[in-house]
Short mmCIF file of C-alpha atoms in Angstrom, two decimals:
data_model
loop_
_atom_site.label_atom_id
_atom_site.label_comp_id
_atom_site.label_asym_id
_atom_site.label_seq_id
_atom_site.Cartn_x
_atom_site.Cartn_y
_atom_site.Cartn_z
CA UNK A 1 -42.90 -103.79 -34.92
CA UNK A 2 -45.99 -102.61 -33.05
CA UNK A 3 -48.57 -105.30 -32.29
CA UNK A 4 -52.08 -104.19 -31.38
CA UNK A 5 -55.19 -106.16 -30.43
CA UNK A 6 -58.58 -104.46 -30.68
CA UNK A 7 -61.40 -106.16 -28.80
CA UNK A 8 -65.09 -105.41 -28.45
CA UNK A 9 -68.59 -106.79 -28.48
CA UNK A 10 -69.91 -107.85 -31.88
CA UNK A 11 -71.60 -105.03 -33.79
CA UNK A 12 -69.97 -102.26 -31.79
CA UNK A 13 -67.95 -100.84 -34.71
CA UNK A 14 -64.73 -102.63 -33.86
CA UNK A 15 -63.94 -103.65 -37.44
CA UNK A 16 -64.80 -100.20 -38.79
CA UNK A 17 -62.39 -98.56 -36.37
CA UNK A 18 -59.72 -101.23 -36.98
CA UNK A 19 -59.89 -100.83 -40.77
CA UNK A 20 -59.78 -97.03 -40.60
CA UNK A 21 -56.93 -97.18 -38.11
CA UNK A 22 -55.02 -99.44 -40.52
CA UNK A 23 -55.72 -97.05 -43.39
CA UNK A 24 -54.64 -94.03 -41.32
CA UNK A 25 -51.43 -95.77 -40.25
CA UNK A 26 -50.67 -96.63 -43.88
CA UNK A 27 -50.98 -92.92 -44.72
CA UNK A 28 -48.11 -92.35 -42.29
CA UNK A 29 -45.91 -94.51 -44.48
CA UNK A 30 -46.20 -97.61 -42.28
CA UNK A 31 -46.58 -101.15 -43.56
CA UNK A 32 -49.70 -102.49 -41.88
CA UNK A 33 -51.16 -105.99 -41.59
CA UNK A 34 -54.71 -106.36 -40.28
CA UNK A 35 -55.82 -109.80 -39.10
CA UNK A 36 -59.54 -110.31 -38.65
CA UNK A 37 -60.26 -112.81 -35.85
CA UNK A 38 -64.00 -113.22 -36.24
CA UNK A 39 -65.92 -116.10 -37.90
CA UNK A 40 -67.83 -113.51 -39.98
CA UNK A 41 -64.55 -112.70 -41.76
CA UNK A 42 -65.57 -109.12 -42.56
CA UNK A 43 -62.84 -107.16 -40.77
CA UNK A 44 -60.93 -106.21 -43.92
CA UNK A 45 -63.85 -106.00 -46.36
CA UNK A 46 -63.62 -102.22 -46.80
CA UNK A 47 -59.85 -102.27 -47.09
CA UNK A 48 -59.75 -105.01 -49.73
CA UNK A 49 -63.07 -103.96 -51.37
CA UNK A 50 -64.10 -107.64 -51.30
CA UNK A 51 -64.25 -110.70 -49.05
CA UNK A 52 -60.75 -112.02 -48.42
CA UNK A 53 -60.31 -115.85 -48.53
CA UNK A 54 -60.04 -117.08 -44.95
CA UNK A 55 -57.07 -119.00 -43.60
CA UNK A 56 -59.32 -121.84 -42.46
CA UNK A 57 -61.12 -122.21 -45.79
CA UNK A 58 -57.88 -122.15 -47.76
CA UNK A 59 -56.35 -124.65 -45.35
CA UNK A 60 -59.37 -126.92 -45.78
CA UNK A 61 -59.16 -126.74 -49.58
CA UNK A 62 -55.40 -126.88 -50.14
CA UNK A 63 -54.12 -128.62 -47.02
CA UNK A 64 -50.32 -128.92 -47.25
CA UNK A 65 -50.20 -126.98 -50.54
CA UNK A 66 -51.27 -123.73 -48.87
CA UNK A 67 -49.18 -120.59 -49.51
CA UNK A 68 -49.24 -117.15 -47.89
CA UNK A 69 -50.44 -115.56 -51.13
CA UNK A 70 -53.57 -117.71 -50.92
CA UNK A 71 -54.94 -115.73 -47.97
CA UNK A 72 -52.83 -112.56 -47.55
CA UNK A 73 -54.33 -109.92 -49.86
CA UNK A 74 -53.25 -106.34 -50.41
CA UNK A 75 -55.90 -103.69 -49.80
CA UNK A 76 -56.11 -99.90 -49.67
CA UNK A 77 -52.72 -98.17 -49.69
CA UNK A 78 -50.88 -101.48 -49.36
CA UNK A 79 -52.54 -102.68 -46.13
CA UNK A 80 -52.10 -106.45 -45.89
CA UNK A 81 -55.47 -108.10 -45.23
CA UNK A 82 -55.94 -111.46 -43.50
CA UNK A 83 -59.12 -113.14 -42.29
CA UNK A 84 -58.89 -116.10 -39.94
CA UNK A 85 -62.44 -117.27 -40.59
CA UNK A 86 -64.34 -119.91 -38.65
CA UNK A 87 -65.87 -123.37 -38.82
CA UNK A 88 -69.10 -124.26 -40.60
CA UNK A 89 -71.98 -122.74 -38.57
CA UNK A 90 -73.18 -125.22 -36.00
CA UNK A 91 -70.10 -127.42 -36.41
CA UNK A 92 -66.86 -126.91 -34.49
CA UNK A 93 -65.53 -124.19 -32.20
CA UNK A 94 -64.65 -120.71 -33.49
CA UNK A 95 -62.02 -120.33 -30.79
CA UNK A 96 -60.30 -123.53 -31.86
CA UNK A 97 -60.45 -122.22 -35.43
CA UNK A 98 -58.45 -119.15 -34.42
CA UNK A 99 -55.83 -121.36 -32.78
CA UNK A 100 -55.54 -123.51 -35.93
CA UNK A 101 -55.27 -120.46 -38.20
CA UNK A 102 -52.60 -118.81 -36.04
CA UNK A 103 -50.61 -122.03 -35.99
CA UNK A 104 -50.75 -122.18 -39.79
CA UNK A 105 -49.64 -118.56 -40.15
CA UNK A 106 -46.76 -119.20 -37.76
CA UNK A 107 -45.78 -122.30 -39.70
CA UNK A 108 -45.66 -120.26 -42.92
CA UNK A 109 -43.73 -117.41 -41.24
CA UNK A 110 -46.33 -114.83 -42.24
CA UNK A 111 -45.02 -112.01 -40.04
CA UNK A 112 -41.38 -112.71 -40.85
CA UNK A 113 -42.11 -112.83 -44.58
CA UNK A 114 -44.08 -109.56 -44.87
CA UNK A 115 -42.29 -107.72 -42.04
CA UNK A 116 -45.06 -105.21 -41.24
CA UNK A 117 -44.37 -102.18 -39.08
CA UNK A 118 -47.76 -102.61 -37.38
CA UNK A 119 -49.98 -105.68 -36.91
CA UNK A 120 -53.60 -105.13 -35.88
CA UNK A 121 -55.62 -108.06 -34.56
CA UNK A 122 -59.34 -107.31 -34.80
CA UNK A 123 -60.90 -109.72 -32.29
CA UNK A 124 -64.48 -110.55 -31.36
CA UNK A 125 -64.79 -110.03 -27.61
CA UNK A 126 -68.24 -111.31 -26.66
CA UNK A 127 -66.64 -114.42 -25.15
CA UNK A 128 -62.93 -114.26 -24.27
CA UNK A 129 -62.34 -118.03 -24.37
CA UNK A 130 -59.00 -119.73 -25.00
CA UNK A 131 -59.16 -119.27 -28.76
CA UNK A 132 -60.24 -115.64 -28.80
CA UNK A 133 -57.64 -114.89 -26.12
CA UNK A 134 -54.78 -116.07 -28.35
CA UNK A 135 -53.86 -112.52 -29.48
CA UNK A 136 -53.40 -111.59 -25.81
CA UNK A 137 -50.71 -114.16 -25.22
CA UNK A 138 -47.82 -116.05 -26.85
CA UNK A 139 -46.18 -112.81 -27.98
CA UNK A 140 -48.81 -111.83 -30.55
CA UNK A 141 -50.13 -108.47 -29.28
CA UNK A 142 -48.46 -106.07 -26.87
CA UNK A 143 -51.08 -103.29 -26.71
CA UNK A 144 -54.81 -103.92 -26.22
CA UNK A 145 -57.65 -101.47 -26.84
CA UNK A 146 -61.30 -102.14 -26.08
CA UNK A 147 -64.07 -100.65 -28.23
CA UNK A 148 -67.34 -99.90 -26.45
CA UNK A 149 -70.42 -97.75 -26.71
CA UNK A 150 -72.40 -96.68 -23.66
CA UNK A 151 -74.78 -99.63 -24.03
CA UNK A 152 -74.80 -101.87 -20.98
CA UNK A 153 -73.98 -105.12 -22.78
CA UNK A 154 -71.11 -103.44 -24.60
CA UNK A 155 -69.69 -102.16 -21.31
CA UNK A 156 -70.21 -105.57 -19.72
CA UNK A 157 -68.18 -107.15 -22.53
CA UNK A 158 -65.51 -104.48 -22.01
CA UNK A 159 -65.32 -105.44 -18.33
CA UNK A 160 -64.86 -109.13 -19.18
CA UNK A 161 -62.19 -108.35 -21.77
CA UNK A 162 -60.35 -106.20 -19.23
CA UNK A 163 -60.35 -109.07 -16.72
CA UNK A 164 -58.90 -111.40 -19.34
CA UNK A 165 -56.12 -108.92 -20.17
CA UNK A 166 -55.28 -108.53 -16.49
CA UNK A 167 -55.08 -112.29 -16.06
CA UNK A 168 -52.50 -112.53 -18.84
CA UNK A 169 -50.59 -109.40 -17.82
CA UNK A 170 -49.14 -111.20 -14.79
CA UNK A 171 -47.44 -113.56 -17.24
CA UNK A 172 -45.79 -110.73 -19.15
CA UNK A 173 -48.26 -110.64 -22.03
CA UNK A 174 -50.34 -107.81 -23.51
CA UNK A 175 -51.26 -104.60 -21.64
CA UNK A 176 -54.59 -102.78 -21.76
CA UNK A 177 -53.94 -99.25 -23.04
CA UNK A 178 -57.44 -97.84 -22.88
CA UNK A 179 -61.06 -97.82 -23.96
CA UNK A 180 -62.10 -96.33 -27.30
CA UNK A 181 -65.62 -94.94 -26.96
CA UNK A 182 -67.65 -95.40 -30.14
CA UNK A 183 -70.78 -93.35 -29.53
CA UNK A 184 -74.20 -94.68 -30.51
CA UNK A 185 -75.87 -91.44 -29.45
CA UNK A 186 -77.98 -92.95 -26.67
CA UNK A 187 -79.34 -91.07 -23.66
CA UNK A 188 -76.80 -90.67 -20.81
CA UNK A 189 -74.31 -92.67 -22.86
CA UNK A 190 -71.29 -90.51 -22.05
CA UNK A 191 -72.08 -90.60 -18.32
CA UNK A 192 -72.40 -94.41 -18.33
CA UNK A 193 -69.04 -94.81 -20.07
CA UNK A 194 -67.23 -92.54 -17.62
CA UNK A 195 -68.85 -94.29 -14.66
CA UNK A 196 -67.77 -97.69 -16.03
CA UNK A 197 -64.11 -96.80 -16.60
CA UNK A 198 -63.02 -97.36 -13.00
CA UNK A 199 -64.75 -100.74 -12.83
CA UNK A 200 -63.29 -101.78 -16.19
CA UNK A 201 -59.91 -100.63 -14.90
CA UNK A 202 -58.75 -98.38 -17.71
CA UNK A 203 -58.83 -94.84 -19.10
CA UNK A 204 -60.79 -93.24 -21.94
CA UNK A 205 -58.27 -93.34 -24.77
CA UNK A 206 -60.33 -91.81 -27.58
CA UNK A 207 -63.94 -90.94 -28.40
CA UNK A 208 -65.64 -91.22 -31.78
CA UNK A 209 -68.88 -89.33 -32.42
CA UNK A 210 -71.77 -90.93 -34.24
CA UNK A 211 -71.36 -89.92 -37.89
CA UNK A 212 -73.38 -91.04 -40.95
CA UNK A 213 -70.28 -90.73 -43.15
CA UNK A 214 -69.33 -94.24 -42.00
CA UNK A 215 -72.42 -95.79 -43.59
CA UNK A 216 -72.03 -93.64 -46.70
CA UNK A 217 -68.49 -94.89 -47.27
CA UNK A 218 -69.30 -98.50 -46.45
CA UNK A 219 -72.04 -98.49 -49.10
CA UNK A 220 -69.19 -97.84 -51.53
CA UNK A 221 -67.11 -100.58 -49.85
CA UNK A 222 -64.55 -98.05 -48.65
CA UNK A 223 -63.07 -96.94 -45.36
CA UNK A 224 -63.73 -93.34 -44.31
CA UNK A 225 -60.03 -92.61 -44.86
CA UNK A 226 -60.41 -93.59 -48.51
CA UNK A 227 -64.02 -92.55 -49.19
CA UNK A 228 -64.16 -89.26 -47.27
CA UNK A 229 -60.51 -88.31 -46.63
CA UNK A 230 -61.28 -84.68 -45.83
CA UNK A 231 -64.08 -85.37 -43.35
CA UNK A 232 -63.89 -84.61 -39.64
CA UNK A 233 -64.25 -88.31 -38.88
CA UNK A 234 -61.29 -89.22 -41.11
CA UNK A 235 -59.20 -86.78 -39.09
CA UNK A 236 -60.41 -88.45 -35.89
CA UNK A 237 -59.07 -91.78 -37.19
CA UNK A 238 -55.77 -90.08 -38.03
CA UNK A 239 -55.63 -88.69 -34.50
CA UNK A 240 -56.21 -92.19 -33.13
CA UNK A 241 -53.36 -93.48 -35.32
CA UNK A 242 -51.06 -90.78 -33.95
CA UNK A 243 -51.94 -91.57 -30.35
CA UNK A 244 -51.55 -95.32 -30.85
CA UNK A 245 -48.08 -94.93 -32.32
CA UNK A 246 -47.00 -92.62 -29.49
CA UNK A 247 -47.95 -95.16 -26.79
#
Protein backbone atom coordinates (compact mmCIF):
# COMPACT_ATOMS: atom_id res chain seq x y z
CA UNK A 1 0.00 0.00 0.00
CA UNK A 2 1.29 3.45 -0.93
CA UNK A 3 0.59 6.21 1.58
CA UNK A 4 0.87 9.81 0.41
CA UNK A 5 0.41 13.11 2.24
CA UNK A 6 -0.18 16.26 0.21
CA UNK A 7 0.37 19.53 2.05
CA UNK A 8 -0.01 23.15 1.06
CA UNK A 9 -1.31 26.55 2.03
CA UNK A 10 -5.09 26.94 2.00
CA UNK A 11 -6.48 27.98 -1.38
CA UNK A 12 -3.43 26.88 -3.34
CA UNK A 13 -5.23 24.11 -5.28
CA UNK A 14 -4.14 21.29 -3.01
CA UNK A 15 -7.55 19.58 -2.91
CA UNK A 16 -8.04 19.97 -6.66
CA UNK A 17 -4.73 18.25 -7.35
CA UNK A 18 -5.38 15.59 -4.69
CA UNK A 19 -8.82 14.73 -6.10
CA UNK A 20 -7.56 14.56 -9.68
CA UNK A 21 -4.58 12.49 -8.59
CA UNK A 22 -6.98 10.07 -6.87
CA UNK A 23 -9.13 9.91 -10.00
CA UNK A 24 -6.09 9.34 -12.24
CA UNK A 25 -4.79 6.58 -9.96
CA UNK A 26 -8.21 4.90 -10.02
CA UNK A 27 -8.00 4.88 -13.84
CA UNK A 28 -4.88 2.75 -13.45
CA UNK A 29 -6.97 0.10 -11.74
CA UNK A 30 -5.89 1.04 -8.22
CA UNK A 31 -8.17 1.16 -5.20
CA UNK A 32 -7.77 4.65 -3.77
CA UNK A 33 -8.86 6.23 -0.49
CA UNK A 34 -8.64 10.01 -0.15
CA UNK A 35 -8.80 11.48 3.35
CA UNK A 36 -9.46 15.21 3.60
CA UNK A 37 -7.76 16.71 6.67
CA UNK A 38 -9.17 20.22 6.58
CA UNK A 39 -12.00 21.70 8.71
CA UNK A 40 -13.67 22.91 5.48
CA UNK A 41 -14.27 19.26 4.56
CA UNK A 42 -14.25 19.93 0.81
CA UNK A 43 -11.35 17.73 -0.32
CA UNK A 44 -13.53 15.02 -1.88
CA UNK A 45 -16.45 17.17 -3.03
CA UNK A 46 -15.73 16.73 -6.74
CA UNK A 47 -15.07 13.03 -6.40
CA UNK A 48 -18.27 12.30 -4.47
CA UNK A 49 -20.32 15.03 -6.24
CA UNK A 50 -21.55 16.13 -2.80
CA UNK A 51 -20.38 16.96 0.72
CA UNK A 52 -19.30 13.79 2.51
CA UNK A 53 -20.37 13.44 6.19
CA UNK A 54 -17.34 14.17 8.36
CA UNK A 55 -15.89 11.72 10.85
CA UNK A 56 -16.20 14.27 13.65
CA UNK A 57 -19.84 15.12 12.93
CA UNK A 58 -20.84 11.47 12.67
CA UNK A 59 -18.94 10.71 15.87
CA UNK A 60 -20.73 13.56 17.63
CA UNK A 61 -24.15 12.34 16.47
CA UNK A 62 -23.76 8.57 16.82
CA UNK A 63 -21.05 8.22 19.46
CA UNK A 64 -20.40 4.50 20.07
CA UNK A 65 -22.86 3.45 17.33
CA UNK A 66 -20.67 4.85 14.56
CA UNK A 67 -19.84 2.59 11.59
CA UNK A 68 -17.39 2.98 8.72
CA UNK A 69 -20.23 3.23 6.21
CA UNK A 70 -21.43 6.36 8.01
CA UNK A 71 -18.48 8.41 6.77
CA UNK A 72 -16.66 6.41 4.05
CA UNK A 73 -18.43 7.17 0.75
CA UNK A 74 -17.65 5.89 -2.72
CA UNK A 75 -17.00 8.53 -5.36
CA UNK A 76 -15.85 8.67 -8.98
CA UNK A 77 -14.54 5.36 -10.31
CA UNK A 78 -14.70 3.76 -6.86
CA UNK A 79 -12.47 6.25 -5.02
CA UNK A 80 -13.21 6.00 -1.29
CA UNK A 81 -13.91 9.46 0.13
CA UNK A 82 -13.38 10.47 3.76
CA UNK A 83 -13.53 13.90 5.38
CA UNK A 84 -12.14 14.38 8.87
CA UNK A 85 -13.96 17.66 9.46
CA UNK A 86 -13.38 20.07 12.31
CA UNK A 87 -14.90 21.59 15.44
CA UNK A 88 -17.61 24.25 15.49
CA UNK A 89 -16.02 27.53 14.28
CA UNK A 90 -14.64 29.43 17.23
CA UNK A 91 -14.88 26.41 19.53
CA UNK A 92 -12.14 23.80 19.88
CA UNK A 93 -8.93 23.06 18.02
CA UNK A 94 -8.91 21.78 14.43
CA UNK A 95 -5.64 19.95 15.05
CA UNK A 96 -7.12 18.09 18.00
CA UNK A 97 -10.09 17.25 15.77
CA UNK A 98 -7.78 15.51 13.31
CA UNK A 99 -6.24 13.49 16.12
CA UNK A 100 -9.69 12.42 17.38
CA UNK A 101 -10.85 11.47 13.87
CA UNK A 102 -7.72 9.44 13.13
CA UNK A 103 -8.09 7.62 16.43
CA UNK A 104 -11.69 6.73 15.54
CA UNK A 105 -10.72 5.48 12.09
CA UNK A 106 -7.96 3.37 13.63
CA UNK A 107 -10.39 1.98 16.18
CA UNK A 108 -12.77 0.95 13.38
CA UNK A 109 -9.92 -0.53 11.29
CA UNK A 110 -10.77 1.64 8.28
CA UNK A 111 -7.60 0.89 6.30
CA UNK A 112 -7.65 -2.82 7.13
CA UNK A 113 -11.31 -3.10 6.17
CA UNK A 114 -11.14 -1.38 2.77
CA UNK A 115 -7.55 -2.39 1.93
CA UNK A 116 -6.80 0.42 -0.54
CA UNK A 117 -3.76 0.27 -2.80
CA UNK A 118 -3.16 4.00 -2.27
CA UNK A 119 -4.15 6.34 0.57
CA UNK A 120 -3.94 10.08 -0.04
CA UNK A 121 -4.06 12.46 2.92
CA UNK A 122 -5.00 15.97 1.76
CA UNK A 123 -3.75 18.20 4.58
CA UNK A 124 -4.01 21.92 5.27
CA UNK A 125 -0.47 23.20 5.74
CA UNK A 126 -0.82 26.82 6.88
CA UNK A 127 0.10 25.76 10.42
CA UNK A 128 1.89 22.42 10.88
CA UNK A 129 0.87 21.93 14.52
CA UNK A 130 0.64 18.59 16.32
CA UNK A 131 -2.75 17.72 14.86
CA UNK A 132 -2.03 18.66 11.26
CA UNK A 133 1.31 16.85 11.52
CA UNK A 134 -0.37 13.53 12.34
CA UNK A 135 -0.18 12.24 8.72
CA UNK A 136 3.60 12.76 8.86
CA UNK A 137 4.09 10.40 11.74
CA UNK A 138 2.76 7.23 13.41
CA UNK A 139 3.05 5.26 10.17
CA UNK A 140 0.29 7.08 8.28
CA UNK A 141 2.09 8.61 5.27
CA UNK A 142 5.42 7.58 3.78
CA UNK A 143 5.70 10.07 0.89
CA UNK A 144 5.04 13.81 1.26
CA UNK A 145 4.45 16.31 -1.54
CA UNK A 146 4.05 20.05 -1.07
CA UNK A 147 1.79 22.10 -3.34
CA UNK A 148 2.84 25.71 -3.92
CA UNK A 149 2.44 28.55 -6.36
CA UNK A 150 5.07 31.25 -6.76
CA UNK A 151 3.30 33.52 -4.27
CA UNK A 152 5.48 34.41 -1.31
CA UNK A 153 3.10 33.23 1.41
CA UNK A 154 2.61 29.93 -0.40
CA UNK A 155 6.37 29.41 -0.61
CA UNK A 156 6.74 30.42 3.03
CA UNK A 157 4.20 27.76 4.00
CA UNK A 158 6.11 25.26 1.84
CA UNK A 159 9.29 26.08 3.76
CA UNK A 160 7.56 25.51 7.12
CA UNK A 161 6.06 22.22 5.95
CA UNK A 162 9.48 21.08 4.75
CA UNK A 163 10.99 21.83 8.17
CA UNK A 164 8.26 19.79 9.85
CA UNK A 165 8.89 16.82 7.53
CA UNK A 166 12.62 16.98 8.22
CA UNK A 167 12.01 17.01 11.96
CA UNK A 168 10.01 13.79 11.71
CA UNK A 169 12.32 12.14 9.18
CA UNK A 170 14.97 11.60 11.85
CA UNK A 171 12.46 9.37 13.62
CA UNK A 172 11.90 7.20 10.57
CA UNK A 173 8.65 8.80 9.47
CA UNK A 174 7.57 10.33 6.15
CA UNK A 175 9.97 11.63 3.48
CA UNK A 176 9.55 14.76 1.37
CA UNK A 177 9.53 13.70 -2.28
CA UNK A 178 9.20 17.08 -3.94
CA UNK A 179 7.30 20.27 -4.62
CA UNK A 180 4.37 20.35 -7.04
CA UNK A 181 4.20 23.79 -8.63
CA UNK A 182 0.62 24.90 -9.25
CA UNK A 183 0.98 28.02 -11.36
CA UNK A 184 -1.16 31.09 -10.69
CA UNK A 185 0.33 32.90 -13.67
CA UNK A 186 1.95 35.72 -11.70
CA UNK A 187 4.93 37.78 -12.83
CA UNK A 188 8.31 36.10 -12.20
CA UNK A 189 6.47 33.20 -10.59
CA UNK A 190 8.59 30.45 -12.14
CA UNK A 191 11.81 32.21 -11.14
CA UNK A 192 10.64 32.61 -7.51
CA UNK A 193 9.77 28.92 -7.26
CA UNK A 194 13.13 27.78 -8.60
CA UNK A 195 14.97 30.18 -6.30
CA UNK A 196 13.01 28.86 -3.30
CA UNK A 197 13.65 25.16 -3.93
CA UNK A 198 17.09 25.09 -2.33
CA UNK A 199 15.85 26.89 0.79
CA UNK A 200 12.81 24.61 1.03
CA UNK A 201 15.17 21.67 0.61
CA UNK A 202 13.51 19.74 -2.18
CA UNK A 203 13.21 19.36 -5.96
CA UNK A 204 10.54 20.44 -8.44
CA UNK A 205 8.52 17.26 -8.85
CA UNK A 206 5.84 18.45 -11.27
CA UNK A 207 4.43 21.68 -12.68
CA UNK A 208 0.79 22.42 -13.48
CA UNK A 209 -0.07 25.31 -15.80
CA UNK A 210 -2.94 27.65 -15.03
CA UNK A 211 -5.92 26.26 -16.93
CA UNK A 212 -9.59 27.41 -16.88
CA UNK A 213 -10.76 23.83 -17.45
CA UNK A 214 -10.45 23.32 -13.68
CA UNK A 215 -13.13 25.91 -12.94
CA UNK A 216 -15.31 24.64 -15.78
CA UNK A 217 -15.30 21.11 -14.38
CA UNK A 218 -15.77 22.21 -10.79
CA UNK A 219 -18.91 24.13 -11.78
CA UNK A 220 -20.26 20.72 -12.76
CA UNK A 221 -18.96 19.24 -9.48
CA UNK A 222 -16.49 17.03 -11.33
CA UNK A 223 -12.76 16.45 -11.37
CA UNK A 224 -10.93 17.27 -14.60
CA UNK A 225 -10.31 13.55 -15.07
CA UNK A 226 -14.06 12.97 -15.16
CA UNK A 227 -15.30 16.23 -16.69
CA UNK A 228 -12.62 16.79 -19.34
CA UNK A 229 -10.85 13.42 -19.72
CA UNK A 230 -9.27 14.29 -23.07
CA UNK A 231 -7.87 17.66 -22.02
CA UNK A 232 -4.17 18.45 -21.74
CA UNK A 233 -4.61 19.10 -18.03
CA UNK A 234 -6.19 15.68 -17.46
CA UNK A 235 -3.11 14.15 -19.04
CA UNK A 236 -0.93 16.21 -16.71
CA UNK A 237 -2.74 14.65 -13.73
CA UNK A 238 -2.21 11.21 -15.25
CA UNK A 239 1.49 11.98 -15.63
CA UNK A 240 1.62 13.00 -11.97
CA UNK A 241 -0.06 9.71 -11.03
CA UNK A 242 2.55 7.79 -13.02
CA UNK A 243 5.44 9.61 -11.40
CA UNK A 244 4.01 9.21 -7.90
CA UNK A 245 3.63 5.46 -8.31
CA UNK A 246 7.17 5.12 -9.66
CA UNK A 247 8.71 6.82 -6.61
